mmCIF file of C-alpha atoms in Angstrom:
data_model
loop_
_atom_site.group_PDB
_atom_site.id
_atom_site.type_symbol
_atom_site.label_atom_id
_atom_site.label_comp_id
_atom_site.label_asym_id
_atom_site.label_seq_id
_atom_site.Cartn_x
_atom_site.Cartn_y
_atom_site.Cartn_z
ATOM 1 C CA UNK A 1 -24.706 -16.974 53.254
ATOM 2 C CA UNK A 2 -22.141 -16.168 55.947
ATOM 3 C CA UNK A 3 -19.325 -17.500 53.825
ATOM 4 C CA UNK A 4 -20.223 -15.285 50.856
ATOM 5 C CA UNK A 5 -20.045 -12.155 53.025
ATOM 6 C CA UNK A 6 -16.749 -13.396 54.415
ATOM 7 C CA UNK A 7 -15.416 -14.014 50.867
ATOM 8 C CA UNK A 8 -16.575 -10.561 49.778
ATOM 9 C CA UNK A 9 -14.901 -9.030 52.833
ATOM 10 C CA UNK A 10 -11.629 -10.869 52.083
ATOM 11 C CA UNK A 11 -11.800 -9.820 48.423
ATOM 12 C CA UNK A 12 -12.458 -6.205 49.421
ATOM 13 C CA UNK A 13 -9.587 -6.312 51.899
ATOM 14 C CA UNK A 14 -7.228 -7.799 49.294
ATOM 15 C CA UNK A 15 -8.271 -5.183 46.728
ATOM 16 C CA UNK A 16 -7.650 -2.443 49.313
ATOM 17 C CA UNK A 17 -4.237 -3.870 50.167
ATOM 18 C CA UNK A 18 -3.405 -4.174 46.452
ATOM 19 C CA UNK A 19 -4.399 -0.553 45.837
ATOM 20 C CA UNK A 20 -2.376 0.543 48.859
ATOM 21 C CA UNK A 21 0.708 -1.346 47.636
ATOM 22 C CA UNK A 22 0.236 0.066 44.122
ATOM 23 C CA UNK A 23 -0.017 3.625 45.408
ATOM 24 C CA UNK A 24 3.033 3.008 47.631
ATOM 25 C CA UNK A 25 5.049 1.787 44.630
ATOM 26 C CA UNK A 26 3.896 4.747 42.522
ATOM 27 C CA UNK A 27 4.756 7.162 45.323
ATOM 28 C CA UNK A 28 8.219 5.634 45.634
ATOM 29 C CA UNK A 29 8.892 5.930 41.899
ATOM 30 C CA UNK A 30 7.706 9.537 41.838
ATOM 31 C CA UNK A 31 9.881 10.405 44.844
ATOM 32 C CA UNK A 32 12.937 8.974 43.040
ATOM 33 C CA UNK A 33 12.147 11.137 40.002
ATOM 34 C CA UNK A 34 11.649 14.185 42.202
ATOM 35 C CA UNK A 35 14.965 13.626 43.964
ATOM 36 C CA UNK A 36 16.765 13.291 40.618
ATOM 37 C CA UNK A 37 15.122 16.491 39.403
ATOM 38 C CA UNK A 38 16.135 18.330 42.572
ATOM 39 C CA UNK A 39 19.725 17.086 42.229
ATOM 40 C CA UNK A 40 19.798 18.257 38.603
ATOM 41 C CA UNK A 41 18.497 21.675 39.661
ATOM 42 C CA UNK A 42 21.132 21.941 42.381
ATOM 43 C CA UNK A 43 23.875 21.162 39.875
ATOM 44 C CA UNK A 44 22.443 23.723 37.462
ATOM 45 C CA UNK A 45 22.492 26.411 40.156
ATOM 46 C CA UNK A 46 26.090 25.491 41.023
ATOM 47 C CA UNK A 47 27.040 25.879 37.370
ATOM 48 C CA UNK A 48 25.284 29.245 37.102
ATOM 49 C CA UNK A 49 26.943 30.437 40.304
ATOM 50 C CA UNK A 50 30.363 29.271 39.109
ATOM 51 C CA UNK A 51 29.840 30.960 35.722
ATOM 52 C CA UNK A 52 28.929 34.191 37.509
ATOM 53 C CA UNK A 53 32.120 33.972 39.568
ATOM 54 C CA UNK A 54 34.162 33.433 36.403
ATOM 55 C CA UNK A 55 32.571 36.445 34.680
ATOM 56 C CA UNK A 56 33.056 38.537 37.828
ATOM 57 C CA UNK A 57 36.782 37.727 37.844
ATOM 58 C CA UNK A 58 36.994 38.302 34.102
ATOM 59 C CA UNK A 59 35.708 41.834 34.671
ATOM 60 C CA UNK A 60 38.574 42.450 37.134
ATOM 61 C CA UNK A 61 41.107 41.232 34.573
ATOM 62 C CA UNK A 62 39.626 43.509 31.942
ATOM 63 C CA UNK A 63 39.630 46.454 34.356
ATOM 64 C CA UNK A 64 43.318 45.858 35.147
ATOM 65 C CA UNK A 65 44.080 45.668 31.447
ATOM 66 C CA UNK A 66 42.265 48.946 30.781
ATOM 67 C CA UNK A 67 44.138 50.552 33.674
ATOM 68 C CA UNK A 68 47.447 49.481 32.187
ATOM 69 C CA UNK A 69 46.499 50.627 28.677
ATOM 70 C CA UNK A 70 45.554 54.069 29.996
ATOM 71 C CA UNK A 71 48.316 54.668 32.550
ATOM 72 C CA UNK A 72 51.099 52.190 31.659
ATOM 73 C CA UNK A 73 51.601 51.668 35.402
ATOM 74 C CA UNK A 74 53.209 48.309 36.225
ATOM 75 C CA UNK A 75 50.976 47.572 39.243
ATOM 76 C CA UNK A 76 48.031 47.027 36.877
ATOM 77 C CA UNK A 77 49.953 44.215 35.199
ATOM 78 C CA UNK A 78 50.699 42.652 38.601
ATOM 79 C CA UNK A 79 47.031 42.886 39.590
ATOM 80 C CA UNK A 80 46.048 41.470 36.214
ATOM 81 C CA UNK A 81 48.311 38.447 36.720
ATOM 82 C CA UNK A 82 46.861 37.850 40.201
ATOM 83 C CA UNK A 83 43.285 38.163 38.964
ATOM 84 C CA UNK A 84 44.080 35.945 35.981
ATOM 85 C CA UNK A 85 45.223 33.207 38.392
ATOM 86 C CA UNK A 86 41.969 33.566 40.344
ATOM 87 C CA UNK A 87 40.036 33.451 37.060
ATOM 88 C CA UNK A 88 41.813 30.270 35.980
ATOM 89 C CA UNK A 89 41.086 28.665 39.371
ATOM 90 C CA UNK A 90 37.395 29.548 39.018
ATOM 91 C CA UNK A 91 37.430 28.175 35.486
ATOM 92 C CA UNK A 92 39.050 24.976 36.760
ATOM 93 C CA UNK A 93 36.260 24.680 39.337
ATOM 94 C CA UNK A 94 33.647 25.210 36.647
ATOM 95 C CA UNK A 95 35.168 22.500 34.471
ATOM 96 C CA UNK A 96 34.934 20.032 37.340
ATOM 97 C CA UNK A 97 31.221 20.550 37.931
ATOM 98 C CA UNK A 98 30.673 18.435 34.793
ATOM 99 C CA UNK A 99 27.174 19.594 34.079
ATOM 100 C CA UNK A 100 27.123 19.757 30.319
ATOM 101 C CA UNK A 101 29.422 19.602 27.316
ATOM 102 C CA UNK A 102 28.640 23.240 26.609
ATOM 103 C CA UNK A 103 30.693 24.155 29.695
ATOM 104 C CA UNK A 104 33.836 23.218 27.761
ATOM 105 C CA UNK A 105 32.769 25.604 24.981
ATOM 106 C CA UNK A 106 32.341 28.356 27.598
ATOM 107 C CA UNK A 107 35.779 27.517 29.038
ATOM 108 C CA UNK A 108 37.390 27.563 25.599
ATOM 109 C CA UNK A 109 35.969 31.018 24.886
ATOM 110 C CA UNK A 110 37.308 32.266 28.213
ATOM 111 C CA UNK A 111 40.747 30.789 27.546
ATOM 112 C CA UNK A 112 40.771 32.534 24.172
ATOM 113 C CA UNK A 113 39.767 35.794 25.912
ATOM 114 C CA UNK A 114 42.651 35.406 28.376
ATOM 115 C CA UNK A 115 45.072 34.873 25.466
ATOM 116 C CA UNK A 116 43.848 38.083 23.827
ATOM 117 C CA UNK A 117 44.356 40.035 27.071
ATOM 118 C CA UNK A 118 47.842 38.520 27.483
ATOM 119 C CA UNK A 119 48.681 39.483 23.905
ATOM 120 C CA UNK A 120 47.575 43.078 24.515
ATOM 121 C CA UNK A 121 49.814 43.369 27.564
ATOM 122 C CA UNK A 122 52.703 41.770 25.697
ATOM 123 C CA UNK A 123 52.300 44.192 22.801
ATOM 124 C CA UNK A 124 52.172 47.192 25.112
ATOM 125 C CA UNK A 125 55.205 46.102 27.151
ATOM 126 C CA UNK A 126 57.487 45.419 24.175
ATOM 127 C CA UNK A 127 58.824 48.514 22.426
ATOM 128 C CA UNK A 128 58.990 46.751 19.060
ATOM 129 C CA UNK A 129 55.331 45.756 19.051
ATOM 130 C CA UNK A 130 54.092 48.825 20.979
ATOM 131 C CA UNK A 131 53.800 50.727 17.717
ATOM 132 C CA UNK A 132 51.363 48.144 16.331
ATOM 133 C CA UNK A 133 47.711 48.978 16.398
ATOM 134 C CA UNK A 134 45.898 47.019 19.105
ATOM 135 C CA UNK A 135 42.443 48.042 17.933
ATOM 136 C CA UNK A 136 42.031 44.687 16.195
ATOM 137 C CA UNK A 137 42.714 42.897 19.491
ATOM 138 C CA UNK A 138 40.373 45.275 21.307
ATOM 139 C CA UNK A 139 37.529 44.535 18.882
ATOM 140 C CA UNK A 140 38.234 40.808 18.971
ATOM 141 C CA UNK A 141 38.198 40.868 22.777
ATOM 142 C CA UNK A 142 35.010 42.912 22.922
ATOM 143 C CA UNK A 143 33.182 40.566 20.555
ATOM 144 C CA UNK A 144 34.431 37.524 22.446
ATOM 145 C CA UNK A 145 33.329 39.000 25.790
ATOM 146 C CA UNK A 146 29.876 39.710 24.350
ATOM 147 C CA UNK A 147 29.693 36.117 23.089
ATOM 148 C CA UNK A 148 30.722 34.782 26.505
ATOM 149 C CA UNK A 149 28.036 36.798 28.278
ATOM 150 C CA UNK A 150 25.403 35.837 25.691
ATOM 151 C CA UNK A 151 26.398 32.188 26.011
ATOM 152 C CA UNK A 152 26.049 32.324 29.784
ATOM 153 C CA UNK A 153 22.600 33.876 29.607
#
């Protein structure tokens, strides 16, 4: 009779240890998943922050461009070039976060937007092309900017 209680005690102890090891393994697997999820969230927030910085610098470029269109003062072009360099650096940083393939689509739209702004300044600075209507470029730039902002959101 004593040996049956002892066997039952050993069996109960082994079952308890087995359950403990099983819950430990499950806890470990869940913690790995949680860590991966947290890392993914951190990368996502970095991407969002970097996209916000890019859009913030894009707004400075557009403001400089508008200033030049209105006043034709050369310092707006100089500020535009400086802000464009900052914008390209931010865009370079965004491309190196490597979060998603859609980031390259965002970058391509921004590069196209920069080309449109460059073309506007070129047209306004050259007397031959200054007589051309830039409204087409303005509309193209506006639509592209709206698409960029919509894409980001």
